[in-house]
PDB file of C-alpha atoms in Angstrom:
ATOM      1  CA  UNK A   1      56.427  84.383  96.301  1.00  0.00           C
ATOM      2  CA  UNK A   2      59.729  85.328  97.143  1.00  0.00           C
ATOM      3  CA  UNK A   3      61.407  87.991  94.745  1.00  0.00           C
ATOM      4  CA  UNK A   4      65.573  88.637  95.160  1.00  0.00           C
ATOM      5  CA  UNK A   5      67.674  91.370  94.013  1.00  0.00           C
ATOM      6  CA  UNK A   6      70.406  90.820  91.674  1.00  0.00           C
ATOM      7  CA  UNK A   7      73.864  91.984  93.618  1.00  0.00           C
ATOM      8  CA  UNK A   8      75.801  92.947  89.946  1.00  0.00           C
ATOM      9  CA  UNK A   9      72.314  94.834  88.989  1.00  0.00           C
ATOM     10  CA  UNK A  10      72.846  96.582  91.997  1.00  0.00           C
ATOM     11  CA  UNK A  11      76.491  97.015  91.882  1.00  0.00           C
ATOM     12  CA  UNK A  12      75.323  98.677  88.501  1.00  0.00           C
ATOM     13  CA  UNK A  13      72.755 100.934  90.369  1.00  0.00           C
ATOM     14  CA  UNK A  14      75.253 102.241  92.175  1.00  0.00           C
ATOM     15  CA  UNK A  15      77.698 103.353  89.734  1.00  0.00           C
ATOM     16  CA  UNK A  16      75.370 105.151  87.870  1.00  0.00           C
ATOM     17  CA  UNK A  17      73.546 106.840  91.067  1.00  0.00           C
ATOM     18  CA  UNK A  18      77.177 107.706  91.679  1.00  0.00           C
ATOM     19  CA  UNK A  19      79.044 108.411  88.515  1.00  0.00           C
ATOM     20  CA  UNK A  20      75.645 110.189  86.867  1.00  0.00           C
ATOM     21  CA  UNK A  21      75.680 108.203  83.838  1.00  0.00           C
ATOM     22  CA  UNK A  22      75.725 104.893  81.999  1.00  0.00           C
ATOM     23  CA  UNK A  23      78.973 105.151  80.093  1.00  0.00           C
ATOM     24  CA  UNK A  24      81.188 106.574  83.340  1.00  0.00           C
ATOM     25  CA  UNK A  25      79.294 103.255  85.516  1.00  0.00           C
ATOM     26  CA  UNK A  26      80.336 100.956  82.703  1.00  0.00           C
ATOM     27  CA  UNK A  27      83.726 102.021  82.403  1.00  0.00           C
ATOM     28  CA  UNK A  28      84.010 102.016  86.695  1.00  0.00           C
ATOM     29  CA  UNK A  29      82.964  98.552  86.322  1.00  0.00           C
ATOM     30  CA  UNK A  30      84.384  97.577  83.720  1.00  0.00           C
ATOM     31  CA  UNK A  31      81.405  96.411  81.395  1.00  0.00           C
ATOM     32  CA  UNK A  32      79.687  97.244  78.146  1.00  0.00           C
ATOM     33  CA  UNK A  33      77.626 100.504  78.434  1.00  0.00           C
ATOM     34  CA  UNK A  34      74.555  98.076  76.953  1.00  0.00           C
ATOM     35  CA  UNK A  35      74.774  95.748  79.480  1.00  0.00           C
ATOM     36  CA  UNK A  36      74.444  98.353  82.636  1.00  0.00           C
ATOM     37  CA  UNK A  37      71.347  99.813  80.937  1.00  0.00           C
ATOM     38  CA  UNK A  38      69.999  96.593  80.349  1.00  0.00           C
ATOM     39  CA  UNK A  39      70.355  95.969  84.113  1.00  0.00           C
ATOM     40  CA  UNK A  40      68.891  99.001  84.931  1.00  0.00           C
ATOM     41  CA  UNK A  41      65.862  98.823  82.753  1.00  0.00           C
ATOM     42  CA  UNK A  42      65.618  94.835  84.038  1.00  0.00           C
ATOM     43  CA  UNK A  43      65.795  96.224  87.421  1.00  0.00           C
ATOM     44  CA  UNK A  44      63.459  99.037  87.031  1.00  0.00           C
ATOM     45  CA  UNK A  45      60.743  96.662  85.406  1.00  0.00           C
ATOM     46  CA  UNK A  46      61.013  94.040  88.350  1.00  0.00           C
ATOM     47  CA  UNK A  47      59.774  96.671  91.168  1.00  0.00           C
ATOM     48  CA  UNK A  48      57.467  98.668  89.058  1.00  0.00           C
ATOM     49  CA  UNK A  49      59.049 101.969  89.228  1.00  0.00           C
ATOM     50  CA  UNK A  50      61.229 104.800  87.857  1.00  0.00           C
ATOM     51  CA  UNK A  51      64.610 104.446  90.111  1.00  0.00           C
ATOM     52  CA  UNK A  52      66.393 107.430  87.976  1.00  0.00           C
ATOM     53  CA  UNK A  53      65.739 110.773  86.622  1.00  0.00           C
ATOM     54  CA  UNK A  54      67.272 110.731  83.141  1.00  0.00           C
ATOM     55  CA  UNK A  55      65.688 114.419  82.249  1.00  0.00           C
ATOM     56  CA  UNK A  56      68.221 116.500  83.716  1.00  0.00           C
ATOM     57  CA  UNK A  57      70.739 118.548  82.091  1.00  0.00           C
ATOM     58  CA  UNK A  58      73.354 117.399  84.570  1.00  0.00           C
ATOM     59  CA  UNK A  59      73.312 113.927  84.389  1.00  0.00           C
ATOM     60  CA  UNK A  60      71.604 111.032  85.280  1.00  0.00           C
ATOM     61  CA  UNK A  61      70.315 110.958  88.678  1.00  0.00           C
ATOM     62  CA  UNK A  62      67.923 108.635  91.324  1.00  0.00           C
ATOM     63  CA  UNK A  63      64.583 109.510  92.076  1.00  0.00           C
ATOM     64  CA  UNK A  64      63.145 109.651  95.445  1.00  0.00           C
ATOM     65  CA  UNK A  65      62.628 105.822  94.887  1.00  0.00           C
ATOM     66  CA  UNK A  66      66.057 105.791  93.959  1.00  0.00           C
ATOM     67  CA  UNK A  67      67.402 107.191  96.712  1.00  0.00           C
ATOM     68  CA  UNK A  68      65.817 105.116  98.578  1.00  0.00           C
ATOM     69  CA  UNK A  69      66.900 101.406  97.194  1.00  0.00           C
ATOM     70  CA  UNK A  70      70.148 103.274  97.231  1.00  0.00           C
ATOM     71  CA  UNK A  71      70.853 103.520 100.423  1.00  0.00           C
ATOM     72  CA  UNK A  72      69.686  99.376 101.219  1.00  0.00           C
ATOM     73  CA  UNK A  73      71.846  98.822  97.467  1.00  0.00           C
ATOM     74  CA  UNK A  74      75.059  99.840  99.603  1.00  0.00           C
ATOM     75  CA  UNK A  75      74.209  98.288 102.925  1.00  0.00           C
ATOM     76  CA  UNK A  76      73.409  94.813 100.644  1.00  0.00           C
ATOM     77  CA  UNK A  77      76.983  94.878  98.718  1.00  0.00           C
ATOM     78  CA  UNK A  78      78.885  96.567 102.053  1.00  0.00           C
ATOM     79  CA  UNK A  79      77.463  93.218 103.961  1.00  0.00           C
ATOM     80  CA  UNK A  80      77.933  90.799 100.887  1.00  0.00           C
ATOM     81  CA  UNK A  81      81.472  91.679 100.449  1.00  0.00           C
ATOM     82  CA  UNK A  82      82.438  91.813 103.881  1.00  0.00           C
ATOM     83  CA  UNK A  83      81.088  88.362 104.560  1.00  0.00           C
ATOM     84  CA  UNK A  84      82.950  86.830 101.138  1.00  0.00           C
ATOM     85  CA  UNK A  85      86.024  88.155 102.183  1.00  0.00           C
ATOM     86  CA  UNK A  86      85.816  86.711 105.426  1.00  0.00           C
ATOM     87  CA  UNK A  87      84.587  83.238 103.607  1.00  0.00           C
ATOM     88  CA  UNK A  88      87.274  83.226 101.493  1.00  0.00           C
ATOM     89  CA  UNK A  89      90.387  85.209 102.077  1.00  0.00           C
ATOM     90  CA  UNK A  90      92.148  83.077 105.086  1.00  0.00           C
ATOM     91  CA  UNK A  91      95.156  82.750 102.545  1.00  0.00           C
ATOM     92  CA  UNK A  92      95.992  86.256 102.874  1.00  0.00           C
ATOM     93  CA  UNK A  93      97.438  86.916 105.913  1.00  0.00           C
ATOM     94  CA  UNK A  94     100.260  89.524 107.140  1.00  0.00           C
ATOM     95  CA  UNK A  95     100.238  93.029 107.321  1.00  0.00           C
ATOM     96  CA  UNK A  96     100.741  95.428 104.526  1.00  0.00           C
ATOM     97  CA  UNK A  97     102.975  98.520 105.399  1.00  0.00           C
ATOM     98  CA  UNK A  98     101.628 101.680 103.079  1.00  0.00           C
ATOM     99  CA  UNK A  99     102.872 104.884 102.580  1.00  0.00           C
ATOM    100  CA  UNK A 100     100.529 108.465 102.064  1.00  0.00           C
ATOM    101  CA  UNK A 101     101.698 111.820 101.757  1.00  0.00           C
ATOM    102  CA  UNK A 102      99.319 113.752 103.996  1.00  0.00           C
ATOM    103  CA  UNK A 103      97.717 116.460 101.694  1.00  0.00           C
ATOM    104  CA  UNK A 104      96.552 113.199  99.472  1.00  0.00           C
ATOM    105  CA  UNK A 105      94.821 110.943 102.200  1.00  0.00           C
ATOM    106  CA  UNK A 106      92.137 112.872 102.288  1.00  0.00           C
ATOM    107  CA  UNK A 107      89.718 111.846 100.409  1.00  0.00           C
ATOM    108  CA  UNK A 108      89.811 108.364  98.557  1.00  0.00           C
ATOM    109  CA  UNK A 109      92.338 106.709 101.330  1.00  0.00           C
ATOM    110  CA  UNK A 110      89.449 105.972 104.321  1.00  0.00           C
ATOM    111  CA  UNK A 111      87.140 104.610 102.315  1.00  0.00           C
ATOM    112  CA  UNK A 112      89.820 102.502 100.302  1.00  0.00           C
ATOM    113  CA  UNK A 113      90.988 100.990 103.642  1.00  0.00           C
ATOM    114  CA  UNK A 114      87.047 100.276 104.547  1.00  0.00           C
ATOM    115  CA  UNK A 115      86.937  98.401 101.373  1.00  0.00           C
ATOM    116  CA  UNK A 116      90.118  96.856 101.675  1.00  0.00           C
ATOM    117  CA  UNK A 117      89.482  95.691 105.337  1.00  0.00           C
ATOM    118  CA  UNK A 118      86.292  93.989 104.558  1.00  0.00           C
ATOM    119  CA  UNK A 119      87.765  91.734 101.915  1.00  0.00           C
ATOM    120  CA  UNK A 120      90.769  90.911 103.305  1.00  0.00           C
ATOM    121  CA  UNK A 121      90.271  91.247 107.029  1.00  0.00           C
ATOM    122  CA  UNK A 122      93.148  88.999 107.970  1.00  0.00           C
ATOM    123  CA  UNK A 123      95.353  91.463 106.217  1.00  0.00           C
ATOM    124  CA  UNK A 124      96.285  94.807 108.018  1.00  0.00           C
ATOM    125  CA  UNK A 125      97.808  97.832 106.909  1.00  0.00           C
ATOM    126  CA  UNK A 126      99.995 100.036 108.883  1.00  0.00           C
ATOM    127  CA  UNK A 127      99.064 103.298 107.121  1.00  0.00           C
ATOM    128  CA  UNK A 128     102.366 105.942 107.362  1.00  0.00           C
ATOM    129  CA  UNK A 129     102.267 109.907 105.988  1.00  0.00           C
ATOM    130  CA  UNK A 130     105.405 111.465 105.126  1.00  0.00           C
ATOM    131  CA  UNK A 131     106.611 113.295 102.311  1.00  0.00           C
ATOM    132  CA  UNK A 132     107.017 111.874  98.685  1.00  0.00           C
ATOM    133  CA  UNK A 133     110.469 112.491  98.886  1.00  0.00           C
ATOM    134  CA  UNK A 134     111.031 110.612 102.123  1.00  0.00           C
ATOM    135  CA  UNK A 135     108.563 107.914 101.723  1.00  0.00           C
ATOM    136  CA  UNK A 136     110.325 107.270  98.067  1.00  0.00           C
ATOM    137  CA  UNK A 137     113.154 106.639 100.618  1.00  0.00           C
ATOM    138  CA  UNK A 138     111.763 104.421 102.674  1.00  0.00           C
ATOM    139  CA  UNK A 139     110.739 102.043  99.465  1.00  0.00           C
ATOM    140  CA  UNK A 140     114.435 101.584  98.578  1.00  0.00           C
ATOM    141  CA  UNK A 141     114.835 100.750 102.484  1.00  0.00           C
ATOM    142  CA  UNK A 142     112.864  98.263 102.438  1.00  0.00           C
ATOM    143  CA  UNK A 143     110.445 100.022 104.629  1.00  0.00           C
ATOM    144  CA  UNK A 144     107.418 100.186 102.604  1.00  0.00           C
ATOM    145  CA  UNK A 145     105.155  98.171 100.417  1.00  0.00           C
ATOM    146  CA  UNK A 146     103.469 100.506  98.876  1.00  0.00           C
ATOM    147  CA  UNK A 147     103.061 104.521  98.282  1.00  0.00           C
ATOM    148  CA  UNK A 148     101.571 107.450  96.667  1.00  0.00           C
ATOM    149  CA  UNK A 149     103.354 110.087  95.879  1.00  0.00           C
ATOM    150  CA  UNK A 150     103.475 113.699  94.436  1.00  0.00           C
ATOM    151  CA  UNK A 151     105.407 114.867  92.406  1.00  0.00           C
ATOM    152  CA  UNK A 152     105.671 117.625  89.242  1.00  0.00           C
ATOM    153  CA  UNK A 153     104.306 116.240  86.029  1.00  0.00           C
ATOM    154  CA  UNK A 154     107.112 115.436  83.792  1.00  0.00           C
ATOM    155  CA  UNK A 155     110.076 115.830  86.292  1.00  0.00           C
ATOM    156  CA  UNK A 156     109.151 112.318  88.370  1.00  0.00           C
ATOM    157  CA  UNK A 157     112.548 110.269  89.224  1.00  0.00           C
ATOM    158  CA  UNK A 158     112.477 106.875  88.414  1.00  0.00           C
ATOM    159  CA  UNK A 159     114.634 105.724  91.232  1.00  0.00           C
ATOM    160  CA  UNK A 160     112.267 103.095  91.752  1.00  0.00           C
ATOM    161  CA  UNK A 161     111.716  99.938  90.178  1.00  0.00           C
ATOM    162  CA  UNK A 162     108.108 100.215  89.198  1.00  0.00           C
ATOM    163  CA  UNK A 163     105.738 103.305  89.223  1.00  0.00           C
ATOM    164  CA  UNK A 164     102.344 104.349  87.842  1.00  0.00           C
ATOM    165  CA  UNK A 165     100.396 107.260  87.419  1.00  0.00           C
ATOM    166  CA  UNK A 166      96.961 107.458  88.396  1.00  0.00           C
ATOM    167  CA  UNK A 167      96.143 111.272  88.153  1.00  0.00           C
ATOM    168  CA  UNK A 168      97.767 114.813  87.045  1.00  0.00           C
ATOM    169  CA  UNK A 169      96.106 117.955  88.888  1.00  0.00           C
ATOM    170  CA  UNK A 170      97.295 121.650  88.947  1.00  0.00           C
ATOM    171  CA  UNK A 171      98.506 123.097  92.565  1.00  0.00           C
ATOM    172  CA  UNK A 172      96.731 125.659  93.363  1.00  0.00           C
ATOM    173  CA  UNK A 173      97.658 128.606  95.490  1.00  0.00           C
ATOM    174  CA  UNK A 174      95.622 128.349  99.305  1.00  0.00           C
ATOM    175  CA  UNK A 175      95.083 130.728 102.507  1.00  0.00           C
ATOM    176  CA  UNK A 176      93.072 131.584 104.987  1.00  0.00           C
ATOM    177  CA  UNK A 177      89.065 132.723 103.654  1.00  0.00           C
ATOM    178  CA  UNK A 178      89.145 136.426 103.559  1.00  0.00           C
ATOM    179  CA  UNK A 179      92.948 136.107 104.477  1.00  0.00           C
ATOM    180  CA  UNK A 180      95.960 138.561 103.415  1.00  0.00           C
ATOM    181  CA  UNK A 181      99.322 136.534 103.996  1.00  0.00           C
ATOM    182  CA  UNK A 182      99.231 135.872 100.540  1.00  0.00           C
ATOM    183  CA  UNK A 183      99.923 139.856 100.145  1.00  0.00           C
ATOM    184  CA  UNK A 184     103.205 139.546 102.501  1.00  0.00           C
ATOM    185  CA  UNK A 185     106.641 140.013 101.543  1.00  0.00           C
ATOM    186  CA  UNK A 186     108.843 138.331 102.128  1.00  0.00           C
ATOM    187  CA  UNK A 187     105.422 135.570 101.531  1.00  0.00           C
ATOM    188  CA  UNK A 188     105.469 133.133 104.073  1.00  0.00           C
ATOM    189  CA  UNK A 189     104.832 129.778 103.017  1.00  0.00           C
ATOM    190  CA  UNK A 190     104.120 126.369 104.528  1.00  0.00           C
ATOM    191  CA  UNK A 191     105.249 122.994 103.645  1.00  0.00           C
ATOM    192  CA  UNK A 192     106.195 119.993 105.573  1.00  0.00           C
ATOM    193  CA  UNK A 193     109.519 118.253 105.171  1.00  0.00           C
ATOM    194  CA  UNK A 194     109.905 116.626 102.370  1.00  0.00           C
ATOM    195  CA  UNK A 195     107.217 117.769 100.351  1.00  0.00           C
ATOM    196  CA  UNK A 196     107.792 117.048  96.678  1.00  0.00           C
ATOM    197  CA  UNK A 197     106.150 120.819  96.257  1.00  0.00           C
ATOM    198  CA  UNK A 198     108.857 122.461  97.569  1.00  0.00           C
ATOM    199  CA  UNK A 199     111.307 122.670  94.867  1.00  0.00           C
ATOM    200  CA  UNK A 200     108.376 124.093  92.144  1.00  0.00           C
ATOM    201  CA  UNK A 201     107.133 126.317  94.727  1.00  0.00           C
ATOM    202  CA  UNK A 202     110.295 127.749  95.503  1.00  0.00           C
ATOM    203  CA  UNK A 203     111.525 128.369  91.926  1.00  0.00           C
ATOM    204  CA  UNK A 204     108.368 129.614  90.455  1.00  0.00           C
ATOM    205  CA  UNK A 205     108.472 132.320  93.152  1.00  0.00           C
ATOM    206  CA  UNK A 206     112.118 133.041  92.906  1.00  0.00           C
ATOM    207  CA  UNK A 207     111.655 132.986  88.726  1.00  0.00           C
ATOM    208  CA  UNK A 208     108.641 135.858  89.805  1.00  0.00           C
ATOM    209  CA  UNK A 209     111.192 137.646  92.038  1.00  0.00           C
ATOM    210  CA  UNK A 210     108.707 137.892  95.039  1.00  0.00           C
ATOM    211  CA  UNK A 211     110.706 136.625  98.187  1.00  0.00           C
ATOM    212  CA  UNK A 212     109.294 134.270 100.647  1.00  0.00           C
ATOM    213  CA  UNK A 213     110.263 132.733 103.946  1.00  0.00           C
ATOM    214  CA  UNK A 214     109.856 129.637 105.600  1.00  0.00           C
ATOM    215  CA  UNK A 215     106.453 130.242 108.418  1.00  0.00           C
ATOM    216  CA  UNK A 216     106.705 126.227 109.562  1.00  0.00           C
ATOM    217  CA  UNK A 217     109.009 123.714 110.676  1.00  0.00           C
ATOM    218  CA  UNK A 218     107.285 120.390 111.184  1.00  0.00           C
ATOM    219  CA  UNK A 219     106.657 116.867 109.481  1.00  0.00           C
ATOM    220  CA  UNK A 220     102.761 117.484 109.888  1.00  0.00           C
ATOM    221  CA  UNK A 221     100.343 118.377 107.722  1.00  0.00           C
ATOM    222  CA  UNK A 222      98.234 119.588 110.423  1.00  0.00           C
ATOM    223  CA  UNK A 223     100.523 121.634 111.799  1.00  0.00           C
ATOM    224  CA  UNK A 224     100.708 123.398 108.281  1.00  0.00           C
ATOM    225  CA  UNK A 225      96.848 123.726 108.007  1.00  0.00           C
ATOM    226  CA  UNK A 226      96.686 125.638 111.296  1.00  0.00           C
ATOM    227  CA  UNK A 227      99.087 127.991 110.175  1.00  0.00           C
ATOM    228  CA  UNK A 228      96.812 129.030 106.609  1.00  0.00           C
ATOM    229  CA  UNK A 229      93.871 128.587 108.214  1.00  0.00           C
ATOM    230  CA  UNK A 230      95.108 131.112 111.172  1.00  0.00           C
ATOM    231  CA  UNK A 231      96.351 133.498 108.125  1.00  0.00           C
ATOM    232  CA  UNK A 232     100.109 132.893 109.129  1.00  0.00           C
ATOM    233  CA  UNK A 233     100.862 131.169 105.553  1.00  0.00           C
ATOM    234  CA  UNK A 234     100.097 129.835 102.285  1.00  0.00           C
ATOM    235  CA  UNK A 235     101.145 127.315 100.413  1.00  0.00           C
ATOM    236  CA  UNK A 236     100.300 125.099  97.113  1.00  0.00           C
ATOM    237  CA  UNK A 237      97.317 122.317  97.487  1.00  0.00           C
ATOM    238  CA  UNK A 238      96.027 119.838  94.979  1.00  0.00           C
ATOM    239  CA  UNK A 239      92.253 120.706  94.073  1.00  0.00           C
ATOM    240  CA  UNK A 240      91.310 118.038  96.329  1.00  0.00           C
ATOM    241  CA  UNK A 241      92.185 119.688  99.527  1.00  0.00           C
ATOM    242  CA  UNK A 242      89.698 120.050 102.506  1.00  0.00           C
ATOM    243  CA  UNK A 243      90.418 122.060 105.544  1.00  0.00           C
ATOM    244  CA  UNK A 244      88.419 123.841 107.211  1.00  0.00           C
ATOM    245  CA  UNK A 245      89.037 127.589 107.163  1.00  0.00           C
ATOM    246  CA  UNK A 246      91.209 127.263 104.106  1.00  0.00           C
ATOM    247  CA  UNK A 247      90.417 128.195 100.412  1.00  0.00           C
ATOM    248  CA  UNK A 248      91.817 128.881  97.067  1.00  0.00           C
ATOM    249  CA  UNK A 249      93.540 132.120  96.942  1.00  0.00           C
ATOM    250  CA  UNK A 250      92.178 134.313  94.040  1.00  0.00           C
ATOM    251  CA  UNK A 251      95.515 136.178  93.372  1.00  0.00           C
ATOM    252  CA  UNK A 252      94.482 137.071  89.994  1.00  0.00           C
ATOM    253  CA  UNK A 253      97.694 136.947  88.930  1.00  0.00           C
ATOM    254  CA  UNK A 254      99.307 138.030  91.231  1.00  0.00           C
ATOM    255  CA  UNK A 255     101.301 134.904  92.739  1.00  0.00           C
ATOM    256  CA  UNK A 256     103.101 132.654  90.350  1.00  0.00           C
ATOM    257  CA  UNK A 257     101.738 129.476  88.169  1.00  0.00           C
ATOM    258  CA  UNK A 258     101.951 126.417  89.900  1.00  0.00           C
ATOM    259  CA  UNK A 259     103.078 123.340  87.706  1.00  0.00           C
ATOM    260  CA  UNK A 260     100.817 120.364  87.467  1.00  0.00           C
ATOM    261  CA  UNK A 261     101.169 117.550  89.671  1.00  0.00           C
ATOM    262  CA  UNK A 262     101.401 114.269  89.646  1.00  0.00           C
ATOM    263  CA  UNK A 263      99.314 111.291  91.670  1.00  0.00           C
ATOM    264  CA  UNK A 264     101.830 108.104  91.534  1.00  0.00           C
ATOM    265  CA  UNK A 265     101.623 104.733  93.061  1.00  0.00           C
ATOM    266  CA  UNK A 266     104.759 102.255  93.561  1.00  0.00           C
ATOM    267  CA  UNK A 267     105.314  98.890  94.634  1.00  0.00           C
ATOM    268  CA  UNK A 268     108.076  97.108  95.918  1.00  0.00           C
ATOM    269  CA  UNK A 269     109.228  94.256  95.053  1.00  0.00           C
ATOM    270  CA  UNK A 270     109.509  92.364  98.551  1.00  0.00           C
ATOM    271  CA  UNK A 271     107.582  89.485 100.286  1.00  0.00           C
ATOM    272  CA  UNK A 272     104.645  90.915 100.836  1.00  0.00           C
ATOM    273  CA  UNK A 273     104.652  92.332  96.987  1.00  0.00           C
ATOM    274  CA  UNK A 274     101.346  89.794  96.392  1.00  0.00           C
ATOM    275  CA  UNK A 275      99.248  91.747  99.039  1.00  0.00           C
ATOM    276  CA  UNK A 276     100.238  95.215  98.356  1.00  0.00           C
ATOM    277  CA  UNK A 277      98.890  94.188  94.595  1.00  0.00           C
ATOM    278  CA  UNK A 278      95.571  93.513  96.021  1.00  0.00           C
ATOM    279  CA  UNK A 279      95.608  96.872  97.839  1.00  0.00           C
ATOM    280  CA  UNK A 280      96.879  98.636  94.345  1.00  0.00           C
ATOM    281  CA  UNK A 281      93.831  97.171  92.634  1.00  0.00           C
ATOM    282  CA  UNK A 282      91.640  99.495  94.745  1.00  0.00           C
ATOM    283  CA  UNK A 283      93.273 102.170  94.941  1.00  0.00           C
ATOM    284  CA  UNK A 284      93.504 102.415  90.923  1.00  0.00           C
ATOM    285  CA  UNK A 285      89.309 102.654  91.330  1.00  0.00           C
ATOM    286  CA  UNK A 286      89.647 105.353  93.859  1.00  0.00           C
ATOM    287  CA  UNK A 287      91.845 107.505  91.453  1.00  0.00           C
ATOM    288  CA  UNK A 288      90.024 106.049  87.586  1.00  0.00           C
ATOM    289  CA  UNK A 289      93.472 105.096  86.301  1.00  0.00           C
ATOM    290  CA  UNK A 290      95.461 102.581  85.335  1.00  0.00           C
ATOM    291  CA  UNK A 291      98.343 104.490  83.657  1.00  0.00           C
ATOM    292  CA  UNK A 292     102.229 103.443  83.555  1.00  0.00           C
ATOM    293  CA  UNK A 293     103.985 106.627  84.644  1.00  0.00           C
ATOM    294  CA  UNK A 294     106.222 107.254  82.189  1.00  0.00           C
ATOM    295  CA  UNK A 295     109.577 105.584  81.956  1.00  0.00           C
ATOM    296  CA  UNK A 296     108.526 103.094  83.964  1.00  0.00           C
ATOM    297  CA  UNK A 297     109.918  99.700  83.841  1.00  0.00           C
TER     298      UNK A 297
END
């Protein structure tokens, strides 16, 4: 007798293995929080065993049995999605051109391209990091499809025709582990051209009086890592950063408040406006949001 898994039970599986709870998978997936546990129980009576731990104070959480459908859960939906978007995506063709400011590709941008690829593999993307300012720029050029952007919460222009926000995170203060340039004066800092966190970084440390100096010169955000991880700089990150050698600075005070930052996506409104949608639809799951930034058209 031949017994099959459900794919949308699984989808469900994964979500909550993932999220940590029924309510977060439901709303990732956009379903009733009934109908994922429903699945789930369904699921859990059809092999005879307890896939999650539900007695944990930190959320929900697979089992070793778990853990183990989990991993052949993702291989299943990795190789059923690839081979329906080969089936049935020949009608998108072309090549998407999309836009990333470097201290934000990191860490939802691979794995959004891995997704996008295998649904749309006649589609490419031609994947560009700048800064916000300069790749807002290039959208009014003509010369992108789509970006992210960041920018400080409450002071975004809406030079462009349509914008949303997916996110709004605090910068945070980073240097070296163990390092001291943060103690320097005049402070050195590092940003690449055109970073949107220029401007806030600059007057919150001029409002402070604490002078600073420019320690880089470069349109790379690897060439600014090098210098805080080598304890030549500092400069603001979202909390999302990850380089090695590098770490929140506990200042305890001592530096400046950052502003809040925020995530935003745009579109332009060009021929290839129907594929860059499709690519906006995932990364809106990356980020959880589906906001219009405000003032937004």
């Amino acid at each position: 007798m031949h017994r099959n898994f459900d794919l949308g039970t699984l989808r469900s599986f994964i979500a909550v293995a993932e999220t940590g709870g029924m309510t977060s998978a439901a709303n990732k997936l956009h379903m009733t929080q009934s109908t994922v546990s429903m699945q789930i129980k369904r699921l859990e009576e059809s092999v005879g065993l307890s896939l999650l731990d539900r007695s944990g104070g930190r959320g929900i959480r697979p089992t070793a049995e778990g853990e183990q459908l989990l991993s052949y859960a993702r291989s299943m939906i990795d190789l059923n999605d690839e081979i329906w978007g080969r089936l049935t995506a020949p009608k998108y063709e072309g090549m998407i051109l999309l836009g990333v400011p470097g201290d934000i590709v990191r860490p939802h941008i691979p794995n959004v391209l891995k997704q996008f690829n295998r649904a749309f593999p006649r589609v490419r993307v031609k994947l560009t990091t700048a800064g916000s300012i300069d790749l807002k720029a290039a959208v009014l050029k003509g010369k992108q499809d789509l970006i992210l952007t960041t920018e400080v919460y409450g002071e975004e222009t809406h030079d462009l025709p349509y914008g949303e926000l997916l996110n709004v995170e605090p910068l945070l203060w980073t240097g070296s582990l163990e390092g001291h340039a943060w103690l320097s004066r005049p402070l050195p800092i590092a940003l690449v051209r055109g970073c949107a966190f220029r401007k806030p970084t600059v007057d919150a440390l001029e409002a402070a009086g604490i002078p600073w100096v420019d320690a880089v010169d470069t349109d790379s955000e690897d060439s600014t890592s090098v210098a805080v991880a080598a304890d030549f700089a500092i400069r603001p990150e979202l909390p999302s950063f990850d380089y090695p050698g590098v770490e929140e600075i506990a200042h305890r005070g001592e530096l400046p408040t950052l502003p809040q930052c925020s995530i935003n996506l745009y579109l332009a409104d060009g021929p290839n406006a129907s594929l860059a949608q499709e690519l906006a639809k995932y990364i809106r799951t990356a980020f959880g949001a589906e906001i219009p930034m405000k003032g937004a058209a």
